[in-house]
Amino acid sequence: MMQVALAQVAAVDWGKVFGTAIKVLLILVLAFVIMRLGDAAVERFFNNWNKLGPVDGRRAQTLRTLLKSGLRYTVYFIAMVTILNLFGVRVEAILAGAGVVGLAVGFGAQNLVRDVITGFFLLLEDQFAVGDYITAAGVSGTVEEMGLRVTRLRDFGGELHIIPNGQITQVTNHSRGNMRALVEVGVAYEEDLDRVTAVLQQVCEQAARDMADIIAEGPHVLGVVNFGQSDVVIRIIAYTKPMQQWYVERELRRRIKEAFDRENIEIPYPRRVVLSMSGGERRDQVSGW
Amino acid sequence: MMQVALAQVAAVDWGKVFGTAIKVLLILVLAFVIMRLGDAAVERFFNNWNKLGPVDGRRAQTLRTLLKSGLRYTVYFIAMVTILNLFGVRVEAILAGAGVVGLAVGFGAQNLVRDVITGFFLLLEDQFAVGDYITAAGVSGTVEEMGLRVTRLRDFGGELHIIPNGQITQVTNHSRGNMRALVEVGVAYEEDLDRVTAVLQQVCEQAARDMADIIAEGPHVLGVVNFGQSDVVIRIIAYTKPMQQWYVERELRRRIKEAFDRENIEIPYPRRVVLSMSGGERRDQVSGW
Amino acid sequence: MMQVALAQVAAVDWGKVFGTAIKVLLILVLAFVIMRLGDAAVERFFNNWNKLGPVDGRRAQTLRTLLKSGLRYTVYFIAMVTILNLFGVRVEAILAGAGVVGLAVGFGAQNLVRDVITGFFLLLEDQFAVGDYITAAGVSGTVEEMGLRVTRLRDFGGELHIIPNGQITQVTNHSRGNMRALVEVGVAYEEDLDRVTAVLQQVCEQAARDMADIIAEGPHVLGVVNFGQSDVVIRIIAYTKPMQQWYVERELRRRIKEAFDRENIEIPYPRRVVLSMSGGERRDQVSGW
Amino acid sequence: MMQVALAQVAAVDWGKVFGTAIKVLLILVLAFVIMRLGDAAVERFFNNWNKLGPVDGRRAQTLRTLLKSGLRYTVYFIAMVTILNLFGVRVEAILAGAGVVGLAVGFGAQNLVRDVITGFFLLLEDQFAVGDYITAAGVSGTVEEMGLRVTRLRDFGGELHIIPNGQITQVTNHSRGNMRALVEVGVAYEEDLDRVTAVLQQVCEQAARDMADIIAEGPHVLGVVNFGQSDVVIRIIAYTKPMQQWYVERELRRRIKEAFDRENIEIPYPRRVVLSMSGGERRDQVSGW
Amino acid sequence: MMQVALAQVAAVDWGKVFGTAIKVLLILVLAFVIMRLGDAAVERFFNNWNKLGPVDGRRAQTLRTLLKSGLRYTVYFIAMVTILNLFGVRVEAILAGAGVVGLAVGFGAQNLVRDVITGFFLLLEDQFAVGDYITAAGVSGTVEEMGLRVTRLRDFGGELHIIPNGQITQVTNHSRGNMRALVEVGVAYEEDLDRVTAVLQQVCEQAARDMADIIAEGPHVLGVVNFGQSDVVIRIIAYTKPMQQWYVERELRRRIKEAFDRENIEIPYPRRVVLSMSGGERRDQVSGW
Amino acid sequence: MMQVALAQVAAVDWGKVFGTAIKVLLILVLAFVIMRLGDAAVERFFNNWNKLGPVDGRRAQTLRTLLKSGLRYTVYFIAMVTILNLFGVRVEAILAGAGVVGLAVGFGAQNLVRDVITGFFLLLEDQFAVGDYITAAGVSGTVEEMGLRVTRLRDFGGELHIIPNGQITQVTNHSRGNMRALVEVGVAYEEDLDRVTAVLQQVCEQAARDMADIIAEGPHVLGVVNFGQSDVVIRIIAYTKPMQQWYVERELRRRIKEAFDRENIEIPYPRRVVLSMSGGERRDQVSGW
Amino acid sequence: MMQVALAQVAAVDWGKVFGTAIKVLLILVLAFVIMRLGDAAVERFFNNWNKLGPVDGRRAQTLRTLLKSGLRYTVYFIAMVTILNLFGVRVEAILAGAGVVGLAVGFGAQNLVRDVITGFFLLLEDQFAVGDYITAAGVSGTVEEMGLRVTRLRDFGGELHIIPNGQITQVTNHSRGNMRALVEVGVAYEEDLDRVTAVLQQVCEQAARDMADIIAEGPHVLGVVNFGQSDVVIRIIAYTKPMQQWYVERELRRRIKEAFDRENIEIPYPRRVVLSMSGGERRDQVSGW
């Protein structure tokens, strides 16, 4: 047996072994060079980008790290597969053989991948920043943390929403630009619309002066937006600094109530006209009530 | 060992090396030529398109750049794969071996691809332009920015909606053509419909004269569109310049209210006929109330 | 080195080169012939189709162009792949190697393909024509433009809906055949149904005479379709020329209102029987009100 | 060059050419034979089916044609691929190479295939026939046309619905068997239920006699199906010939109204017991009204 | 040419031809044997199953036929492919080449396959039988026919629902076991609950005696299930033979109404306490009514 | 011909035949050994599991059988494919050739597989047991039978729900731990909340004593949970043994009604303040009523 | 025959056998080394992570075990496939041959994989911990158990929800940070808003003092948030320790009720203005009531 073993060792094709070793070395060197070049390309890309406009440092750092890691793991993977192939390990066969498992894993993992890809674009496109009040995936809140896989929102109610980025299809950002404050008030059909409008106009002008620091576009009386069942509905709108719209709406309502009280303008209760039928009706006599 | 190494070097098939080098050169030249031809084709396409009608310069530029880049990267990719194959790197094996990862990435990235493809057609087909008021993916707003991946809409409420283009299945554009202003007003069953119609007709004619600059097709009294519970509902419609329809509706409502007040035509409160049962009812006696 | 290069050139198998050239030529000729035959087949198909019945010229032209282009690109593609294979470029390997990208593109592009396939059938089957009033993908409007990828509808409200054809699963066409006008009117339980029916019948007959040009099937009084809370509901239907149904409904309502006023038939307000409890009730004494 | 060309021609392996020609011939003959056999099999299948019961001639014809075409194109396709393979054209490579496009087309075309497959079964299983009133894919109407890809329904409102067969998951056929007519009528709590039931029973018996030609199973008084807020609800059902149920319901309602008027049975208006609080209430004194 | 042809014939390797013929024969014999064994296995399976409990003969027959056919077609298919391979027809290549079409067909046909697989389990697991009243895929009705692809339900309204089995995800069977009859009756807050309960208990006991043949578990007075706005709601339940629950509910309602009339227990009309404000109110003076 | 046949037989490579036979034998032995080892491993797994805690014998038996069968069929399948390969039958080619059919079957069968996998986990994780009252896939009921493919629930209404396990995404088990009984009762705004709370507290304490065997955590008066339109809503909760919560709620309602009657605390009817306008109103004079 | 067998044995290529054995040995050694290295890497990763911040020991342990098992099974699998390949068993062919089954299994098992992947991230990212009150997959409850495949929530109602982790797309955690308590109270239009606000402010200040241990941010009177039909709605909010918000809301309601009773501020009943029409109305005379 020993002889056979020795024969085996002797039969090794040393030239082939040597050649293989050189190839492995070359692949490793090449992989190293490509990684360096890739890193440099990423750096240059971010430097150029920086010149175009102000970039949030922390976000740029996240993206830079991400791109470099992605590049590195891709190069590692290809180098490893190529080297294993040199040694005759059929990596692709193994991976193909792992197809049944792979299919399940692939489908199962797609959510993970989608989360990360979406997260990458959320960061890159600056759709929102920490501190913004946004609506996404059906919930609203202040952004507490932006990650590659999940975003954390703090609800007005105090709840913490943890949303995988892949669930975020469309984002509504309430902190970019002025927000609208909208108040609708109903007055009785009997009121004189011109007088009501004049009173509301006064309230609006006073409010614009008093809240000049948070109102961007003074409250305007738009006019009659609906013939309600018991009232004529008048709409007032203003544009305010973000997150101040609810305060402005409450303040406007308080001032309108005050002005209407002062001016004897009524915000009407629901009304109904009742037609009473009493005595001598044909039908009820018949039914013997 | 050294000898083996030298033997290895000596054994290199220099003819093969030389042939490979020529092939690589040919591939590169070919790739360069194809890219040039492709660029020229894209240019000619856009020049011809230009002749057919006015093309928004910025959009054409976006599409031209996009097509050229796509072509370039495709040629790069094919040339690289072909060259790597010449050197015996089994690129397709590596990529196939990356199948499990690829499946997940492919599924995860399909949203990205769909966004870009849809964005391309949104630009090419001129479905909307910056400044249009549109409805898409369930939200409405003025288009602030059109990109290949996302579209940004500014809501009437001030919110900024950021919509991936792939989410935009159908677009409703409110800024192409005249918009309808529609007012419905209920009058009591007791009113004379002919007199009411005449009054409304007068209001409409006056409004058409006063707002001639924004009304495209004068308000018409359509007629009775519903027998309501307490009123006969009459509909008036007009066509106006885009985004002016709400103003016209509010103005029409104000004028109708004024005219009805003047003419003593009533917009009725909800009515109910009450039949009172008092004393001597069979049942209530029985139950001992 | 030069010698090696020359040796390389000398070593070229000119017979093989020549053979390859002939094969390329043959493939090109074959491709040309097949394209001609295909064009002829398409022409003959459309000529035969034409004989069967009247075909909208513009639509036929669109389809003819489409079929020819599809055929042409398919032949181009196969010829190119075959020729590249002759030169040893492993096109299928490249394309397979592009699998990861391809998967994403394939999934992303399926919407585009579905749009075009559906558009083809919308054209071929004549489901609607420009000017028809249709409902599709949840919106209604007049067809302004039919394309292979998108259909444009103009809403009654003036909005322009741009719908990718793939979103159109089922089409409702309101312009093919007569439309129904339906009016429901409630009369009090106290009325004599036979008299009411007679009055309504008269109105219908008069309307049928007066609007004979737009009414296809005279309004009929169907009968009692509901015992409402306060009224007996009677239904009247007619069939009219497309898009005239709303006018006929409004006109019928006006005439019914007039006839009922003349005949003292009441369209009742909501009614309620009120049973008052006053004094001496067991319970309220107990609770000390 | 000429010599090389001639040498090429001379070098052709004529035996191989001849063999190939014979193989091609054999394949064509085989394909022809298989097609003939297939046609015969289809014919025999339909003849046997015919013997089992009456088959709608037009539908059988559609299916027969469809099956024969399917068979024919399959044989054509296989023969063509086999012959092209003989000539060394790697059809499968081309088609595999077309994978990226194919994936998109495949997914895009699946709707088309599903339409046709579903249409085939709709025809084969006789789920409905032209003229039936059916509900499918959320719309109801009379079947105007059944095709392999689409079904056309004419709505009661006149609209023409064009439904791709793949959208038809479940069919509700209103024209196979007797339909139910259902009338619910409310009577006051004060009425004697036995007397009411007797009156309704009489109405039903009379109706059964008068409409014997369209009523399959005489109207029955089922009994009390609900204690309503203001009435005791009694249900009457009958089974009628298809599409006559609405007429029977309207007729029953008319007769019930008549009988109730005659017999002084009341269909009650909504009732409400009102407990008035007047003067001296604890609370209202406190709040200073 | 003739010589060449002859040479071709002479050159046929008759040994190979003969060997191939034997192989074909062996394959056919093997296929026959396997089919016989499979049939026997299916028979034995059904015989064993039969011993375990009573099996509905028709259903067992359907399943037996189905299993045998499936087995047979599988063996046919494998034998055919193997034989074609012997003759050098690359069946798998053809089928792979048919990949683009196949993808579309595969996706399109998956509904068909799912219908049949689900149908197989519906039969095997005896989820319902012809004549059962079931709810499936959103519709309810009596099962008229169970097939491998579709199930036909006859609705209480007379409509025939044709449901592909793949649409049936979960089945609710109303004919397996006793059904609940549930009656809720409201009494006034002023009533003595103990007396009401005693009266209802009597009604229940009488009903249990009178309908002993269809009531499985005598009606019980459960107690107060809700404090309604105007009444205290008491619930009564019973369990009855399938499909008799509605009759029992109607009968119970009739008897309760009768008992309550006899015992002077009131089923109250909706009540409302009205607080009138008359004269001298602060506000209305202000607003100048 | 005979000779040829004999030659064929003689030409058989008996050494190869013999070697093949040995290989087949080895494969069979190996398969047998692996199955034995697998069975032993399964047994040991279940024995160890048994030691950790009490395991429901029947369920463990189901899982043990399932795992052994799975293992057995896997080994059978691999052995068969390996043996067929030895005989030169290209099983993988056949199966690949069956790809078009396979795709459809695979997609169609995925529901079946998902049912079984989910069923396996439902059993393994003990999510519910026969007799538990659960909610799953939108229906609630008592578990009558748990299978690998379907679960059968008996509804409170008597209906039998048959749910494929794959439809069960999340399970709500109402029989694991104490259930909450919740009663909300409204009292008039005029009542003294402290007195009402004291009375309710007494009722709760008495109920806790009387139903100590089924109440786990005595009913508590939580406090005011809503300012209703006509009442102040007070909530009482208790925790009870599973399935007793409804009885406890009914009993608590009965006792509260009794206590309130005794203590003269009112459960108020809906209230409304009515402001009558009579004579001399500006508007109605105008409109000429 | 014996001779043949011996010849077979003699013909065995012992050198090859020996070489194979060595290769097997090498693979096993390598697999062992890789596993050791992997374990070490996992340990080091967790040690480093530990240094960064406090890590919940049990969760870290779960993840560590999971990662090691995953690594181990991957190495086992690759080693086994490589060894089987050495012995000529075509594992990948077998697995590919199992493709039809695999497809179904893969699709069926994807849910399982998704559950585990999601569970892994739920643990890793610390989205919630046992004892937290969360909302996930549409149900809310206290986390009783977190597993890799399922999470168990205990509902406020006592129900146990068992949710596969893959169903948990977004998590709302109610136990991280302070929760909002929100009370809305309506006051009559006649009240003086400033006095009401002052009273509410007093209540809030007292509540903040009395519940200082559970209120994080004292209750504030926000102002008028709505003009209701019969009342002016004022909102009060506070932030409390998690799970105390409902208690604080109930307590605030109790104190507001008390303060309003003391201060004679009214929480108004619904109001309605009634305009009675009595005698001499045009219409009713006409209709002959």
Coordinates of N, CA and C in Angstrom, one line a residue, chain G residues 97-142:
Chain G
G97 N -32.6 17.2 -11.3 CA -33.7 16.3 -11.7 C -34.9 16.5 -10.8
A98 N -34.6 16.9 -9.5 CA -35.6 17.1 -8.6 C -36.3 18.5 -8.8
G99 N -36.0 19.1 -9.9 CA -36.4 20.5 -10.2 C -37.9 20.7 -10.0
V100 N -38.7 19.8 -10.6 CA -40.2 20.0 -10.6 C -40.6 20.1 -9.1
V101 N -40.2 19.0 -8.4 CA -40.5 19.0 -7.0 C -40.0 20.2 -6.3
G102 N -38.7 20.5 -6.7 CA -38.0 21.6 -6.0 C -38.7 22.9 -6.2
L103 N -39.2 23.2 -7.4 CA -39.9 24.4 -7.6 C -41.0 24.6 -6.6
A104 N -41.8 23.5 -6.6 CA -43.0 23.6 -5.7 C -42.5 23.8 -4.2
V105 N -41.5 23.0 -3.8 CA -41.0 23.1 -2.4 C -40.4 24.5 -2.2
G106 N -39.7 25.0 -3.2 CA -39.0 26.3 -3.0 C -40.0 27.4 -2.8
F107 N -41.0 27.3 -3.7 CA -42.1 28.4 -3.5 C -42.8 28.2 -2.2
G108 N -43.1 26.9 -1.9 CA -43.8 26.7 -0.6 C -43.0 27.0 0.6
A109 N -41.7 26.8 0.5 CA -40.9 27.1 1.7 C -40.4 28.5 1.9
Q110 N -40.7 29.3 0.8 CA -40.2 30.7 0.9 C -40.8 31.4 2.1
N111 N -42.0 31.1 2.5 CA -42.6 31.7 3.7 C -41.8 31.4 4.9
L112 N -41.4 30.1 5.0 CA -40.6 29.7 6.2 C -39.3 30.5 6.2
V113 N -38.6 30.6 5.1 CA -37.3 31.3 5.0 C -37.5 32.7 5.4
R114 N -38.6 33.3 4.9 CA -38.9 34.7 5.2 C -39.1 34.9 6.7
D115 N -39.9 34.0 7.2 CA -40.1 34.1 8.7 C -38.8 34.1 9.4
V116 N -37.8 33.2 9.1 CA -36.6 33.1 9.9 C -35.7 34.4 9.6
I117 N -35.7 34.8 8.3 CA -34.8 36.0 8.1 C -35.4 37.2 8.8
T118 N -36.7 37.4 8.7 CA -37.3 38.5 9.5 C -37.1 38.4 11.0
G119 N -37.2 37.2 11.5 CA -37.0 36.9 12.9 C -35.6 37.3 13.3
F120 N -34.7 36.9 12.5 CA -33.3 37.2 12.7 C -33.1 38.8 12.9
F121 N -33.7 39.5 12.0 CA -33.5 41.0 12.1 C -34.3 41.6 13.3
L122 N -35.4 41.0 13.6 CA -36.2 41.5 14.7 C -35.3 41.3 16.0
L123 N -34.6 40.2 16.1 CA -33.7 40.0 17.2 C -32.5 40.9 17.2
L124 N -31.9 41.0 16.0 CA -30.6 41.7 15.9 C -30.9 43.2 16.1
E125 N -32.0 43.7 15.6 CA -32.2 45.2 15.6 C -32.9 45.6 16.9
D126 N -33.3 44.6 17.8 CA -33.9 45.0 19.0 C -35.2 45.8 18.8
Q127 N -36.0 45.4 17.8 CA -37.2 46.2 17.5 C -38.2 46.2 18.7
F128 N -38.2 45.1 19.4 CA -39.0 45.0 20.6 C -38.5 43.9 21.5
A129 N -38.9 44.0 22.8 CA -38.4 43.0 23.7 C -39.6 42.3 24.4
V130 N -39.4 41.2 25.0 CA -40.4 40.5 25.8 C -40.9 41.5 26.8
G131 N -42.3 41.7 26.9 CA -42.9 42.6 27.8 C -43.3 43.9 27.2
D132 N -42.8 44.2 26.0 CA -43.2 45.5 25.4 C -44.6 45.3 24.9
Y133 N -45.3 46.4 24.8 CA -46.7 46.4 24.2 C -46.5 46.9 22.8
I134 N -46.8 46.1 21.8 CA -46.5 46.5 20.4 C -47.7 46.2 19.5
T135 N -47.7 46.8 18.3 CA -48.7 46.5 17.3 C -47.9 46.0 16.1
A136 N -48.3 44.8 15.6 CA -47.6 44.2 14.4 C -48.6 43.4 13.7
A137 N -48.6 43.4 12.4 CA -49.4 42.5 11.6 C -50.9 42.7 11.9
G138 N -51.3 43.9 12.3 CA -52.7 44.2 12.6 C -53.2 43.9 13.9
V139 N -52.4 43.3 14.8 CA -52.9 43.0 16.2 C -52.0 43.7 17.2
S140 N -52.5 44.0 18.3 CA -51.7 44.6 19.4 C -51.7 43.7 20.6
G141 N -50.6 43.8 21.4 CA -50.5 43.0 22.6 C -49.2 43.1 23.2
T142 N -49.1 42.5 24.4 CA -47.8 42.4 25.1 C -47.0 41.2 24.5

